[in-house]
């Protein structure tokens, strides 16, 4: 109990709790609500257009809301000092997650973990939006049976991250064992509308389009 009660442990427990929150919020609040509520709408807009990310003001508002729930609950259970350390661990991981998620879309992998994180998250986007809700870790997907091994991920070319393609529009040679692309590079206006409808139904975007 002394170990768990220490402030260092509280930071770690807060950080670990984030991974569960990341899974739960992404699955239930963002996907299962299918556009009802701000968090779900913002997230499904990101699925319709993978270059869209919520503005920083909305992220800060959600960090404030997380604190407003996590701090009083843990302070009631374990005291204010423990709750301060727990909440700092939770929020650090939240901001780490925000950076990690954005980087999966904007930067190529640099190591084994980065390679897994990109295949895992792009499978969630383009293969199965109701699978692989964890972005930083597969732990909760494995616990709740929503984990797919991403395998080779097929990406609609109109939605391909900038780091995936070479100047001719083909998958870079060093990434070819992990990804395939299909369809046109640019989306027609009606395809943009269909992508939005599919995103709000939790359906993967059409590969040809
Ligand atoms: Zn994403
Ligand atoms: Zn999602």
mmCIF file of C-alpha atoms and ligand atoms in Angstrom, residues 26 31 43 47 124, ligand 2:
data_model
loop_
_atom_site.group_PDB
_atom_site.id
_atom_site.type_symbol
_atom_site.label_atom_id
_atom_site.label_comp_id
_atom_site.label_asym_id
_atom_site.label_seq_id
_atom_site.Cartn_x
_atom_site.Cartn_y
_atom_site.Cartn_z
ATOM 1 C CA UNK A 26 -12.248 6.482 -28.651
ATOM 2 C CA UNK A 31 -17.319 5.950 -32.573
ATOM 3 C CA UNK A 43 -13.410 12.562 -34.431
ATOM 4 C CA UNK A 47 -12.051 9.853 -40.276
ATOM 5 C CA UNK A 124 -8.375 1.437 -37.828
HETATM 6 ZN ZN1 LIG B 2 -11.301 6.517 -34.778
#
